[in-house]
Structures are given as structure tokens and as C-alpha cells.
mmCIF file of C-alpha atoms in Angstrom:
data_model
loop_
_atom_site.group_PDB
_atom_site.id
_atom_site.type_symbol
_atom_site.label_atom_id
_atom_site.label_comp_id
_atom_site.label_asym_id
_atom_site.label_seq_id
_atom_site.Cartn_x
_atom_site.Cartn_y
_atom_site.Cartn_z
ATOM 1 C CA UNK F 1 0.000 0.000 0.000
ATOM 2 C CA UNK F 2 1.586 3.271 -0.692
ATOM 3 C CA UNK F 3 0.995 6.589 1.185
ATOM 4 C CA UNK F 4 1.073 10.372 -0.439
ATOM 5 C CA UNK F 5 1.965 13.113 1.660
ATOM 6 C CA UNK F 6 -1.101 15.137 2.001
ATOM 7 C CA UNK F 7 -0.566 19.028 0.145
ATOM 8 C CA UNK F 8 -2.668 21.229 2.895
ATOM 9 C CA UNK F 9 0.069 22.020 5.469
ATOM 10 C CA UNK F 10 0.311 18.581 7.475
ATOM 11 C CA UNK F 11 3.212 18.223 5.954
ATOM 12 C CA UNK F 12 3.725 14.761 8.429
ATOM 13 C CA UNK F 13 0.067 13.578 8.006
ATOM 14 C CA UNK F 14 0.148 10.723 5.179
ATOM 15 C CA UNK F 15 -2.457 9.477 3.483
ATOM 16 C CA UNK F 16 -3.635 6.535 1.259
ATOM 17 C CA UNK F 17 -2.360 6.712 -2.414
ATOM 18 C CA UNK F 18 -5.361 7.663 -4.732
ATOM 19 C CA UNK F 19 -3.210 7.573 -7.826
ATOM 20 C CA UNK F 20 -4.927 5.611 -10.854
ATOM 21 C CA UNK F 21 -2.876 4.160 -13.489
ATOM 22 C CA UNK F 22 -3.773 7.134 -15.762
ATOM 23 C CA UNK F 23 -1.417 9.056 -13.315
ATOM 24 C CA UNK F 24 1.413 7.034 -13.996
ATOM 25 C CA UNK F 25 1.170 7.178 -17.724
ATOM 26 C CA UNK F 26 0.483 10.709 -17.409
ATOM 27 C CA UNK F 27 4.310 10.536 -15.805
ATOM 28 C CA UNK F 28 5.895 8.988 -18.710
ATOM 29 C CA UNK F 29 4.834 11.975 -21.086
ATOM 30 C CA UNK F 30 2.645 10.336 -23.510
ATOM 31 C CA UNK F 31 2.824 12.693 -26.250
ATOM 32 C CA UNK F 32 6.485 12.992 -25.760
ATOM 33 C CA UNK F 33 6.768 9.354 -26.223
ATOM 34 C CA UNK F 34 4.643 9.459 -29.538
ATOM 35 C CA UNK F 35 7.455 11.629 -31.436
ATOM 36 C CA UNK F 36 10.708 9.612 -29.712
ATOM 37 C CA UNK F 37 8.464 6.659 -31.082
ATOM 38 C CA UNK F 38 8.382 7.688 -34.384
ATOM 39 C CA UNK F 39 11.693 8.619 -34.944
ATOM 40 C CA UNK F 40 13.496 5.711 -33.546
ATOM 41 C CA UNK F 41 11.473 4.032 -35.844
ATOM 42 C CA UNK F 42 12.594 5.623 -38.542
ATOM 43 C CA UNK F 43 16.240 5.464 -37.494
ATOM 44 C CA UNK F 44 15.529 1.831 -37.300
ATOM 45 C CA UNK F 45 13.891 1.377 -41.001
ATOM 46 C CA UNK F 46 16.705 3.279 -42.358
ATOM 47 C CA UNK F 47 18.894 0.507 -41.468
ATOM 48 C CA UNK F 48 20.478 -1.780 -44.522
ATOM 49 C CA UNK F 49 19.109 -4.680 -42.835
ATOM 50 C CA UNK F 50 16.003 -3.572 -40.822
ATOM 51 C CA UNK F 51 15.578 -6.082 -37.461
ATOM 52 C CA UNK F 52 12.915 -8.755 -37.303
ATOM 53 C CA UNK F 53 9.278 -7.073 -36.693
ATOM 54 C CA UNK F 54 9.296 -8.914 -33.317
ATOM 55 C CA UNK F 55 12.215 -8.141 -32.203
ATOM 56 C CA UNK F 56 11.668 -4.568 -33.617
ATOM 57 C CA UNK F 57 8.820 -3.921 -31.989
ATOM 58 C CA UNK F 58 10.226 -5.132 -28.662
ATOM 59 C CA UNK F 59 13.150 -2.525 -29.359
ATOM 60 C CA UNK F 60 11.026 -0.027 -29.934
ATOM 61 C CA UNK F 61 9.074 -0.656 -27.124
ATOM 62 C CA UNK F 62 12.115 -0.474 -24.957
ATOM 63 C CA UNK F 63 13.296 2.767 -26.547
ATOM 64 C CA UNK F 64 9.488 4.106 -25.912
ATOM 65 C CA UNK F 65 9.401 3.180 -22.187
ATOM 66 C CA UNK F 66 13.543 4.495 -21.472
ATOM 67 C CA UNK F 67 11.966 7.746 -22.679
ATOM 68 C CA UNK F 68 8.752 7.740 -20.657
ATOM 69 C CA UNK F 69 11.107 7.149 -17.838
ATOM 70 C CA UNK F 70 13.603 9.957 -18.229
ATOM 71 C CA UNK F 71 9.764 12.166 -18.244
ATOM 72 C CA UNK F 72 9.103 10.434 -14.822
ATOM 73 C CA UNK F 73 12.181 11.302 -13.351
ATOM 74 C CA UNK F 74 12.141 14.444 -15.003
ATOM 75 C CA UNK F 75 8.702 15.239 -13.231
ATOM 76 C CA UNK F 76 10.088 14.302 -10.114
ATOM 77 C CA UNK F 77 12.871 16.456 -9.749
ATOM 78 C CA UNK F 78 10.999 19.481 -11.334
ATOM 79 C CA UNK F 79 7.658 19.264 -9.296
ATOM 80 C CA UNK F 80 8.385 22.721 -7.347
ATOM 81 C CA UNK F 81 8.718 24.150 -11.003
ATOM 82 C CA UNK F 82 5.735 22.433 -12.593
ATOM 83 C CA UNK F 83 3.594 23.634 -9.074
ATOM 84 C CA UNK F 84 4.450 27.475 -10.040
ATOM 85 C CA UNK F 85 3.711 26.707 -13.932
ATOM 86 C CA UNK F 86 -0.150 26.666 -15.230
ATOM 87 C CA UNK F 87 0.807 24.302 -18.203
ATOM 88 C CA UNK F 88 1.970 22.095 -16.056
ATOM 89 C CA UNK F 89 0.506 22.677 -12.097
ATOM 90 C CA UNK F 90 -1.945 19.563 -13.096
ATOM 91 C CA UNK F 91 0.835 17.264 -13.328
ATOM 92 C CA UNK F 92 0.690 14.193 -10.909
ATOM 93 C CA UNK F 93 3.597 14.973 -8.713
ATOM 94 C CA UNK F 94 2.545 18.912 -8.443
ATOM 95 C CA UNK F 95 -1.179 18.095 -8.311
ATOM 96 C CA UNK F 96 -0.547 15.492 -5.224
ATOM 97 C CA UNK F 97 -1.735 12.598 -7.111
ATOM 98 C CA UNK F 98 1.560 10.800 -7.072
ATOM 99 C CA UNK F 99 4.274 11.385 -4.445
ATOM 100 C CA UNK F 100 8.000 12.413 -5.541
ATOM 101 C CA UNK F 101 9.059 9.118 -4.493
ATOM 102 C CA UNK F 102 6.818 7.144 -6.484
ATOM 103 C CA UNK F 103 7.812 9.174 -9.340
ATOM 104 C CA UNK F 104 11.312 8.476 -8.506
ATOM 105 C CA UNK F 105 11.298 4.764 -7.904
ATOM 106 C CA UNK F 106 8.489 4.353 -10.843
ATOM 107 C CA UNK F 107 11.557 6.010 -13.178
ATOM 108 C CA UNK F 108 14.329 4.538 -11.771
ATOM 109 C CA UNK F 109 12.928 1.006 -12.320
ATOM 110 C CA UNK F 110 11.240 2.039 -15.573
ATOM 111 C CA UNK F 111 15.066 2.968 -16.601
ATOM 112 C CA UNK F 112 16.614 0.000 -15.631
ATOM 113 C CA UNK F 113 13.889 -2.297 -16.818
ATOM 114 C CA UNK F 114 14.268 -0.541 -20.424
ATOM 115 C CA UNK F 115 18.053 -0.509 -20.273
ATOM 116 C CA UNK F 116 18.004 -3.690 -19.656
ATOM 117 C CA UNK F 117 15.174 -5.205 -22.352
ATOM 118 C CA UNK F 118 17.093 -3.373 -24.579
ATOM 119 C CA UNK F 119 19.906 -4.906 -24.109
ATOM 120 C CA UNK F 120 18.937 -8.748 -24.246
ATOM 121 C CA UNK F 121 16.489 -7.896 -27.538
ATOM 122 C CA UNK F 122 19.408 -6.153 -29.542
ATOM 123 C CA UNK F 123 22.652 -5.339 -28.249
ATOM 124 C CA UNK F 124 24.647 -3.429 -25.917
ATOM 125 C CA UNK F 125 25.517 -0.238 -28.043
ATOM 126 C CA UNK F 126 21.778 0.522 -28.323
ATOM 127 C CA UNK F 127 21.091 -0.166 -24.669
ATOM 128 C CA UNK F 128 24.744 1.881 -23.692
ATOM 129 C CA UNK F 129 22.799 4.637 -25.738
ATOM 130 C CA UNK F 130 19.080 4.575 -24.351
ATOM 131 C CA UNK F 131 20.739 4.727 -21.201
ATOM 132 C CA UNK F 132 22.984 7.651 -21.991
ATOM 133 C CA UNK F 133 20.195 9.547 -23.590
ATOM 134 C CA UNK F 134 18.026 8.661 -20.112
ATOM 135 C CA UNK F 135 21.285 10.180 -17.859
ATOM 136 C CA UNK F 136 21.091 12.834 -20.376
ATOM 137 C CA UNK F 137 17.593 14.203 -20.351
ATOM 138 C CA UNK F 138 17.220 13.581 -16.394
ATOM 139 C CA UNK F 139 20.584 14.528 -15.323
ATOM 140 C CA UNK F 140 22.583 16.892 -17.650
ATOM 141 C CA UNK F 141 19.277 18.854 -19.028
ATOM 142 C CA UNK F 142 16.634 18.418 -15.718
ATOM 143 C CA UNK F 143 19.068 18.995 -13.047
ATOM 144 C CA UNK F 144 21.688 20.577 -14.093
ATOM 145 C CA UNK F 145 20.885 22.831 -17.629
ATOM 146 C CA UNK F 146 17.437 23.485 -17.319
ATOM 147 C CA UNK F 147 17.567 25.908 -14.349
ATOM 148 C CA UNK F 148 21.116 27.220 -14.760
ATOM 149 C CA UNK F 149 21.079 28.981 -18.287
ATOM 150 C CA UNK F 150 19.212 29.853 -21.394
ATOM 151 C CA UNK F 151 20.918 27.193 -23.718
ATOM 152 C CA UNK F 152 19.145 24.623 -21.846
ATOM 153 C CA UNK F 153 16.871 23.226 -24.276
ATOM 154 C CA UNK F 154 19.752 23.818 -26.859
ATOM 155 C CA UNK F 155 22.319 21.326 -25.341
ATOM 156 C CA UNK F 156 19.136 19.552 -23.523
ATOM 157 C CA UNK F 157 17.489 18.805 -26.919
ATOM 158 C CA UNK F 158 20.578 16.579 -27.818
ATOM 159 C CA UNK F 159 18.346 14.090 -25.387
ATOM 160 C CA UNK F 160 15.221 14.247 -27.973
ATOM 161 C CA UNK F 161 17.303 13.734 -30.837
ATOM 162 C CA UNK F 162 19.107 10.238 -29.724
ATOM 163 C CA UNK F 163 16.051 8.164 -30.294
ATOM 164 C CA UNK F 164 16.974 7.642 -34.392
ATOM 165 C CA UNK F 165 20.443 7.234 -33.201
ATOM 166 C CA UNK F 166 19.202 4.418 -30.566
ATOM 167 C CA UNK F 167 16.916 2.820 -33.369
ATOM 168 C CA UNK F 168 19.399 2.645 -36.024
ATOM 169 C CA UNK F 169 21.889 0.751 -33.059
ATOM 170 C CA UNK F 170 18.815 -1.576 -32.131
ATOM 171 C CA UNK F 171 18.669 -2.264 -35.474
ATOM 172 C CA UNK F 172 22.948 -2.756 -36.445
ATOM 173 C CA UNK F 173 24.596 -2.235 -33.822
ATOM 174 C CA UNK F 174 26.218 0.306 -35.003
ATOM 175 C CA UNK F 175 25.898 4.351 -35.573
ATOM 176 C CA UNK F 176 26.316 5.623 -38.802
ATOM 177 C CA UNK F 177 25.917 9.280 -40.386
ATOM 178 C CA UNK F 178 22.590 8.732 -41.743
ATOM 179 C CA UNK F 179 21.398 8.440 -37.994
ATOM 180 C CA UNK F 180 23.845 11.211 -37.282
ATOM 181 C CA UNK F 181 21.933 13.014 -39.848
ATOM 182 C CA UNK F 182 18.214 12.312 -38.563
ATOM 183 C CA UNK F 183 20.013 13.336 -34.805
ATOM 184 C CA UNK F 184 20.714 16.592 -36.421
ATOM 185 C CA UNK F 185 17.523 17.276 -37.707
ATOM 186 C CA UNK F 186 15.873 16.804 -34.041
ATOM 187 C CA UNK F 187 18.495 18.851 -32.699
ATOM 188 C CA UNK F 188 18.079 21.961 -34.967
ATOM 189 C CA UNK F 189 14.426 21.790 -34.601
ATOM 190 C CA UNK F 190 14.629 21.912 -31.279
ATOM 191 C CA UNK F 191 15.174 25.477 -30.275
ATOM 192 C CA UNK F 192 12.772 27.350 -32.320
ATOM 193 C CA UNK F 193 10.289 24.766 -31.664
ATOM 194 C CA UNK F 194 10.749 25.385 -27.350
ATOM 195 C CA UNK F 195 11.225 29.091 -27.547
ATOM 196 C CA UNK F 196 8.439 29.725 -29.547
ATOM 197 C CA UNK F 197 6.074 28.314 -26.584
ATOM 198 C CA UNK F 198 8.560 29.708 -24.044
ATOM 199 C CA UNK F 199 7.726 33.317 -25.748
ATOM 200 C CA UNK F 200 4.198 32.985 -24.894
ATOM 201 C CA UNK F 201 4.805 31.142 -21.821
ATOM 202 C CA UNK F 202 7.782 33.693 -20.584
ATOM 203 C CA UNK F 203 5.410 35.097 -17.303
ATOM 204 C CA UNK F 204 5.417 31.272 -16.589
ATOM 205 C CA UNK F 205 8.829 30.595 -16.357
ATOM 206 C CA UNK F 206 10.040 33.856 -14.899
ATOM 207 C CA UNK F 207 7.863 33.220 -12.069
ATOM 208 C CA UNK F 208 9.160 29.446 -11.936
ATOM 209 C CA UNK F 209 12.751 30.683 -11.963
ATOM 210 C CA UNK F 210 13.740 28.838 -15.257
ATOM 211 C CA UNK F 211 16.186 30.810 -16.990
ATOM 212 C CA UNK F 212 14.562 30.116 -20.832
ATOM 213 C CA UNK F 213 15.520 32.528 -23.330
ATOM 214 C CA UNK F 214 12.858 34.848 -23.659
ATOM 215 C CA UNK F 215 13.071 35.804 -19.891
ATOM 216 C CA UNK F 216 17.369 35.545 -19.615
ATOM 217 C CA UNK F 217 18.429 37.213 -22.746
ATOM 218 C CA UNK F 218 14.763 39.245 -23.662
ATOM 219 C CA UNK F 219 12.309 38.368 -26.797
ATOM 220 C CA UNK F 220 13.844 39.898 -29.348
ATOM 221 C CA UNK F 221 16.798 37.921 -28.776
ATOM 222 C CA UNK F 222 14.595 34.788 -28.514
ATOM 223 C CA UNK F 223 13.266 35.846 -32.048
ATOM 224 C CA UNK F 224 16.084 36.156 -33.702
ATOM 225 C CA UNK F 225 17.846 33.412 -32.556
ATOM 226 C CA UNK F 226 14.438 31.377 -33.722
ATOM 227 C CA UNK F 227 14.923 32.758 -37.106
ATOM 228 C CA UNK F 228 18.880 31.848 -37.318
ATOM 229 C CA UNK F 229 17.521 28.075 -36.185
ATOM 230 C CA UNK F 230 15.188 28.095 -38.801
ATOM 231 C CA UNK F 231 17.259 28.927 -41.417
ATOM 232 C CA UNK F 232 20.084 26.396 -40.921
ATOM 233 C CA UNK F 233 17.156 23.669 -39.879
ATOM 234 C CA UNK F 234 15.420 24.246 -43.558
ATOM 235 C CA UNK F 235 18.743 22.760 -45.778
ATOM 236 C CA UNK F 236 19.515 20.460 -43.178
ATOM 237 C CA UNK F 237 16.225 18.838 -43.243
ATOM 238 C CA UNK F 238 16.433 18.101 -46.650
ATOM 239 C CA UNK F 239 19.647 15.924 -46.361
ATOM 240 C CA UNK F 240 18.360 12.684 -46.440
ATOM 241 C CA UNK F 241 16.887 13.090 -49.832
ATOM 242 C CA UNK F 242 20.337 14.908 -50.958
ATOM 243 C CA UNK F 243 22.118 12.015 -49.162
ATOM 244 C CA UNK F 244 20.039 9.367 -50.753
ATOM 245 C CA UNK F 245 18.742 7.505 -47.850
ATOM 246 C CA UNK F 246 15.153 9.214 -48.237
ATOM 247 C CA UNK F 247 13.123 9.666 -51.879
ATOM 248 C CA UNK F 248 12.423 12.670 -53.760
ATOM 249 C CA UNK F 249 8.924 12.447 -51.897
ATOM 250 C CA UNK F 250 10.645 13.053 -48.747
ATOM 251 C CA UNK F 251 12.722 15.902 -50.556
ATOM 252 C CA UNK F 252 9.968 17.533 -51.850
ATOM 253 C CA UNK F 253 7.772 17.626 -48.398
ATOM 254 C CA UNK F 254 11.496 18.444 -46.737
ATOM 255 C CA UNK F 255 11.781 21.659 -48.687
ATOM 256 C CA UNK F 256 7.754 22.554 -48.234
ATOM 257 C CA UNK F 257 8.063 21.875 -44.760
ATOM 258 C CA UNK F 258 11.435 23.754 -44.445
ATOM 259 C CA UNK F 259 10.050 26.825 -46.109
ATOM 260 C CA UNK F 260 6.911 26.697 -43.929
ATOM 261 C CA UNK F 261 9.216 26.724 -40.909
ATOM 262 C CA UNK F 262 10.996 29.773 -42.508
ATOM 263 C CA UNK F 263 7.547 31.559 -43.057
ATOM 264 C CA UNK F 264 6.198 31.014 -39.393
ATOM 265 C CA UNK F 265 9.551 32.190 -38.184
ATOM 266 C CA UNK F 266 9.899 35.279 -40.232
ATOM 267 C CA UNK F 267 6.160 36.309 -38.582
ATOM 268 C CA UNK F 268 7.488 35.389 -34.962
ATOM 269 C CA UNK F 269 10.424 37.756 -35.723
ATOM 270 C CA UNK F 270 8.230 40.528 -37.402
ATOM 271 C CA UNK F 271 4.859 40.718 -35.196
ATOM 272 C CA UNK F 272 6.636 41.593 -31.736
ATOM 273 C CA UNK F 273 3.595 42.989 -29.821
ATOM 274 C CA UNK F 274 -0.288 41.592 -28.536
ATOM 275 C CA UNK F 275 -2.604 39.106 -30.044
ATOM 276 C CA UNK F 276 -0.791 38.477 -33.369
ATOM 277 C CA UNK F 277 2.686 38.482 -31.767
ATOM 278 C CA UNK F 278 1.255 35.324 -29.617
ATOM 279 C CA UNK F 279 -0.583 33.890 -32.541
ATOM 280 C CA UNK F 280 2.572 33.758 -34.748
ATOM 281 C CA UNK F 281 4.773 32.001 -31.821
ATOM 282 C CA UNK F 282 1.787 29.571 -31.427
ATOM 283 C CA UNK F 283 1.815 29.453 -35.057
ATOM 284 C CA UNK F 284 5.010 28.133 -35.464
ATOM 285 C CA UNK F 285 5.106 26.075 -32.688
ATOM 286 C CA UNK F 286 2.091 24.179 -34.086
ATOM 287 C CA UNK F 287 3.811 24.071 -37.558
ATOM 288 C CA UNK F 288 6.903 23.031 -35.925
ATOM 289 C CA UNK F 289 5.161 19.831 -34.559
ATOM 290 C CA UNK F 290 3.717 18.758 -38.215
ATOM 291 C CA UNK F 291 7.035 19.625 -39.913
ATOM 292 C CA UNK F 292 9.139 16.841 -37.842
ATOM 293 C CA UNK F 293 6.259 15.300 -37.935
ATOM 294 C CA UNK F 294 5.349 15.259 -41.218
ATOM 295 C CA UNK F 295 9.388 14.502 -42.060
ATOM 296 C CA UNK F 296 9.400 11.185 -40.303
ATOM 297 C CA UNK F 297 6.470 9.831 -41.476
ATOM 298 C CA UNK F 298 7.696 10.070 -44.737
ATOM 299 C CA UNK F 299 11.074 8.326 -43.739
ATOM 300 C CA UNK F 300 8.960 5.445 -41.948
ATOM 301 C CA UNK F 301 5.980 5.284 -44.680
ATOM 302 C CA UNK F 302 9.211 4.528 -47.926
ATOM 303 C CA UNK F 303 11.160 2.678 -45.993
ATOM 304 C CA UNK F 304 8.595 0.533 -44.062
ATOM 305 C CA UNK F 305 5.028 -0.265 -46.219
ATOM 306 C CA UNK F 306 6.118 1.461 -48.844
ATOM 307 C CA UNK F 307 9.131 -0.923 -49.231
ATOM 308 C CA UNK F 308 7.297 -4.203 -48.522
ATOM 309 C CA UNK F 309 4.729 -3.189 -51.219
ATOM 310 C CA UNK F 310 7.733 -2.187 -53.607
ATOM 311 C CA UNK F 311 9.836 -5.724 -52.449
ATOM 312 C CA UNK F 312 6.278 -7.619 -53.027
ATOM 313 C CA UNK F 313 5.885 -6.502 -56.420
ATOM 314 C CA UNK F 314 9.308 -6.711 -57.828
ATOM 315 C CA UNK F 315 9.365 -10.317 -56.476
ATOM 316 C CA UNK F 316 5.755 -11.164 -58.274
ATOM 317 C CA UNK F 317 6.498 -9.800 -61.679
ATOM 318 C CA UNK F 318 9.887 -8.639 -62.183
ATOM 319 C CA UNK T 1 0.776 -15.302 19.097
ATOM 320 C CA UNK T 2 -1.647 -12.878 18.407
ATOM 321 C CA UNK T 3 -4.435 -11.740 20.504
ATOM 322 C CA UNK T 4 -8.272 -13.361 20.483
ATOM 323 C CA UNK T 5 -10.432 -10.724 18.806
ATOM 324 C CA UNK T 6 -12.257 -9.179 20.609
ATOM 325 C CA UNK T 7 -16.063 -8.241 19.004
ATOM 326 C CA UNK T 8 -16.619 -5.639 21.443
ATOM 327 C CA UNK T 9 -13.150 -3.645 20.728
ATOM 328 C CA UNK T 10 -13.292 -1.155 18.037
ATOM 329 C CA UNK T 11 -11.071 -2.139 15.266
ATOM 330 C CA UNK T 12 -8.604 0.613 14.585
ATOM 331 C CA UNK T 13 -7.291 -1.357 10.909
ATOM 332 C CA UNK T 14 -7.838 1.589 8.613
ATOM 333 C CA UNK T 15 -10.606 1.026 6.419
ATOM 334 C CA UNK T 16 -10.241 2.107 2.319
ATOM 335 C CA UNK T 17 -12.303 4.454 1.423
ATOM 336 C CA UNK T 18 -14.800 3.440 -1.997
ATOM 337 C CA UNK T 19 -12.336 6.006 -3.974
ATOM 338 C CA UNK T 20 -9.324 4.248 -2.669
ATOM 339 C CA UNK T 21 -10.085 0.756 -3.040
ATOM 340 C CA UNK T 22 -10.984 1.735 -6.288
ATOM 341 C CA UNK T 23 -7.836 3.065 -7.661
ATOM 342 C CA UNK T 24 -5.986 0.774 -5.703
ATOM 343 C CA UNK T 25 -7.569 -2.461 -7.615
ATOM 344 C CA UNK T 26 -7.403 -0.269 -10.826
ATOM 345 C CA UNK T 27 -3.467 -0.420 -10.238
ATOM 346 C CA UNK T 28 -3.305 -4.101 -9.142
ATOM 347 C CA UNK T 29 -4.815 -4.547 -12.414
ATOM 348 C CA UNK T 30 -2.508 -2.724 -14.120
ATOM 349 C CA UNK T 31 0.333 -4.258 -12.869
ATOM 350 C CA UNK T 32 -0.807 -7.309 -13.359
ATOM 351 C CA UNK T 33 -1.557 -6.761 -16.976
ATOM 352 C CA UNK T 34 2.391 -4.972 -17.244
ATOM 353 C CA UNK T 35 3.746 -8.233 -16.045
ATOM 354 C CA UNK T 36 1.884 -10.657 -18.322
ATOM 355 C CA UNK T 37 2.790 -8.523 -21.262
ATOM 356 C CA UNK T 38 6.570 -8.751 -20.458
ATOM 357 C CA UNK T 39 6.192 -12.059 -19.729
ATOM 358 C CA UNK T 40 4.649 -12.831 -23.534
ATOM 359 C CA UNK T 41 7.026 -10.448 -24.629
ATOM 360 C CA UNK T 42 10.235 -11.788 -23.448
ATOM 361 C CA UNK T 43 8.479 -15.726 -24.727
ATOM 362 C CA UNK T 44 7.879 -14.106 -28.138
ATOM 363 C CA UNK T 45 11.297 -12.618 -28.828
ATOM 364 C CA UNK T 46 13.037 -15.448 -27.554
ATOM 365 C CA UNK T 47 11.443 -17.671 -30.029
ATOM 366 C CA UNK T 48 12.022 -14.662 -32.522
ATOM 367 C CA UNK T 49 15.684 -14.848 -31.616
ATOM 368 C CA UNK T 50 16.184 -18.592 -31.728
ATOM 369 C CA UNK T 51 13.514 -19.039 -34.422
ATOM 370 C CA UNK T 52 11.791 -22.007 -35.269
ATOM 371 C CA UNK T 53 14.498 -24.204 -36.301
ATOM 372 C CA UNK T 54 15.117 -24.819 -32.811
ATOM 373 C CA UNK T 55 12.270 -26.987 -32.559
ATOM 374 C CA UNK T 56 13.949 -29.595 -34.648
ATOM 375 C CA UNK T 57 16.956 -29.652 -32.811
ATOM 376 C CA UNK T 58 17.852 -32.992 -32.368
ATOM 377 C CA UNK T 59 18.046 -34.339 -28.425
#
């Protein structure tokens, strides 16, 4: 039976946990898990040989759960933040639902259990790497980055970008520069894709103490910086087609994409002040979303259905 | 040894409330469920792994 710390005061009065299992998942960052999903599955299709579905899957799965439980941990340490924070003062460790040390034991195990799945389903570079990227996100960005300067979610976003990295290593034990590429692409498209929330979320974080960029080095700063990102993230995004590991498809919906990106960004950097200042940054921020989005389903789609219907056909008539 | 129970005592166990009991079963369940899964899991890729030749391996 566990016990929760009640939140009224009685700070030695314990109660019975009401957490439901909804509040654990809620801990592992759902959405967050979605994307890192997706583009470890890319990084794994990409492969020369991709693995057996089973044991894909399985890797995947692994992958999925190592990041839900960097988010657990993550929502641990940061509950005093996420209590000051409306976006995120309905969390289960702010809220009360779930005590910090069931979120720290549920992502400690989580951790270890994926680490470890990892490693007897594929091999030890990919499980050396999901656990690196779990250190990284809870350790190097939560504790230490996040709340000590406005580069956090630049050097912190090297965490979101492992998963292709991981996938491609499930996958051949190996790393190669087509991962290195998909990293990349995560990592660019990380910045203007945080500040742009962290613009209209700035009041937020200033009164959470979190140094993000808007508040530490002022908006127009933020703005230009997002612009800068943009630009660099628009070629780089259409590598993989220039590189050949991704089709003209993915080229073509690279460069759309890319130039959307550009577009949003320009209006962040243009409409400074009220309602359409906020509307831009939420703007891009949505368009941010379906651009990586919209990239790795491509990747996935060619090299996963796409390719068994291409490998089916050329084996029944040519 | 423990102590006779005594009817006319009040029993001071602490009793769940409806909301309690509730989400704790909800989480038994989902534990349960976790466990089985890994348990399939772990049966499926190891016959993944091995694949079905090792059925015919001779004894």
C-alpha cells in the first residue's frame, strides 16, 4: 500500500495513495513518447538490414518506455517548477496525485527495466545509448541545464534527438551518419520549436525561476535566434533526400516543410507585440510539430510499407 | 501469538475508502496486466531470436 503526503500544510500527516494508473502514464509523457516513437522508428527502417518485426517492436518498445522514464524522473525532480507553472501545475507529482518518491522509484525502475530489455532484444551499443540519452535528459538537461542557463533546451534537446540514433543501433549495432543526420535534424528543430512556446509562456517561467531565453536574454533575442535556427534547420532537413537515404517524396515535403518553418519564423520575428505576436509564436510552434512530424512519417511510410509493397511486387512480376 | 479478537473492541485497521479501493484495484490490475505482457514479450522474442528451427533440434 503506498501513502502520499497530504498538500494542505500537514506536511507529516500521510495518506492513502489515490493515484490511478492514468497518473502514472500521465508521468511517462505520452505525447512525448509518440514523437521519440516515431523517430526511432525511422532510425531503425533506415537501417540496410532492418531487425525482425518482433524483435523490432520489442526494441522499440524499450526505446518508448527508457523515454517515458527519463519524463518520470524528469517530473520528479521538477515538481516545485511544474507547481508554479499553469501548463503544467496539473501534473501528478505537483497536483498530489503521485508522491515524488513514487515518481522516482516508478523512473528509476522504468530505466533499468528498459536498459536492460534493450539490451537482451538487440545489443549493448543501443542499450549503452538509451541509457545515456536517459542520464542525459534527467541529469545533464533536468538537473543541471534546465535551471542554470538559457541554452538549456539547446544542449538539452541533444536528449530528444538520440532516439533515431538508438533505433538505427537496435537495429545494427552500429551508428552511422545517416542516424547522425536524422540526430541533427531533431536537434536543430529543437530550439525554435521550445522558444516559440517559451515566448508565450515567458510570465510562466520567470515566475518558476527557469532561466529560458525569452526571460534571460529578452524576446527579441529569442526571435532572432528562432529565425537563425530556422534557417540552418530548412537545408539540413532536406539531407536525407540529398544524401540518398530518403526519396524525392521526402525531398519535396522536406523543402515545403522547411520553407513553412521559414515563413512562421519570419512572422514570430516581425509581429513583436499583442494578439498576433502570440498567434505567430503559437503558429510556429504548431507548424513546428507537423514539420518533424510530417518529415518522419515520410522516412517510416518509404522505408517501411512502402518498401514491402515495392519488395512484393518486384518479387511477383519482375 | 496474536491476541483473540475481541467483538466488542473497536477495530482501529484503517478502512479504504470506496475512492481508494478503487484506484488501488485499478493499479493491481494494471500491474498485473504490465507483467503478463513482459512475460509474452520476453516468450515471443526469444522464439524470434532462436527461431523455429530450434524446434527440430535434435536431443
Amino acid at each position: 500500500m503506498s501513502f502520499v503526503t497530504q498538500h494542505d500544510g500537514l506536511s507529516d500527516s500521510m495518506r492513502i495513495s489515490s493515484a490511478r494508473p492514468s497518473d502514472y502514464l500521465a508521468l511517462l509523457k505520452p505525447r512525448v513518447m509518440s514523437l521519440v516513437v516515431l523517430t526511432a522508428l525511422a532510425g531503425m527502417l533506415i537501417a540496410p538490414q532492418p531487425p525482425h518485426p518482433v524483435i523490432g517492436f520489442a526494441a522499440l518498445l524499450a526505446i518508448a518506455v527508457g523515454a517515458g522514464a527519463s519524463g518520470a524522473l524528469n517530473m520528479w525532480y521538477d515538481a516545485d517548477i511544474d507547481a508554479k507553472m499553469a501548463r503544467t501545475a496539473t501534473r501528478p507529482v505537483p497536483s498530489g496525485r503521485v508522491t515524488p518518491g513514487e515518481a522516482l522509484a516508478f523512473g528509476l525502475v522504468l530505466s533499468a527495466l528498459s536498459v536492460f530489455t534493450l539490451c537482451v532484444v538487440t545489443n549493448w551499443l543501443a542499450a549503452g545509448l538509451l541509457a545515456f540519452t536517459i542520464f542525459f535528459y534527467a541529469v545533464i538537461y533536468t538537473m543541471w541545464l534546465k535551471r542554470s542557463t538559457p541554452q538549456n533546451i539547446v544542449i538539452g534537446g541533444a536528449a530528444g534527438a538520440f532516439p533515431p540514433i538508438v533505433g538505427f543501433a537496435a537495429a545494427t549495432g552500429s551508428v552511422s551518419i545517416e542516424s547522425a543526420v536524422l540526430f541533427a535534424i531533431i536537434f536543430i528543430w529543437t530550439p525554435p520549436h521550445f522558444w516559440a512556446l517559451a515566448l508565450v509562456k515567458a510570465e510562466d517561467y520567470a515566475r518558476a525561476g527557469v532561466p529560458m531565453m525569452p526571460n534571460a536574454l529578452g524576446p527579441d533575442r529569442t526571435r532572432l535566434e528562432i529565425l537563425i535556427y530556422s534557417i540552418v534547420l530548412a537545408p539540413v532537413g532536406v539531407l536525407p533526400a540529398l544524401m540518398g537515404f530518403a526519396s524525392l517524396v521526402y525531398g519535396i515535403v522536406a523543402t515545403l516543410g522547411g520553407l513553412a518553418m521559414l515563413f512562421y519564423a519570419w512572422r514570430v520575428y516581425r509581429q513583436r507585440e499583442g494578439e498576433s505576436a502570440r498567434k505567430a509564436c503559437m503558429s510556429l510552434f504548431g507548424v513546428s510539430i507537423l514539420y518533424l512530424f510530417a518529415l518522419f512519417l515520410v522516412i517510416v511510410i518509404e522505408n517501411g510499407p512502402a518498401a514491402l509493397v515495392v519488395r512484393a511486387f518486384s518479387a511477383a512480376f519482375v | 501469538m496474536t491476541e483473540p479478537h475481541d467483538p466488542g473492541q473497536q477495530d482501529s485497521r484503517y478502512r479504504l475508502t470506496p475512492e481508494q479501493a478503487k484506484s488501488r484495484r485499478s493499479r493491481n490490475i494494471a500491474i498485473a496486466l504490465s507483467v503478463s505482457f513482459l512475460v509474452v514479450l520476453f516468450y515471443v522474442v526469444t522464439v524470434a531470436k532462436l527461431g523455429l528451427g530450434v524446434l527440430n533440434k535434435g536431443w
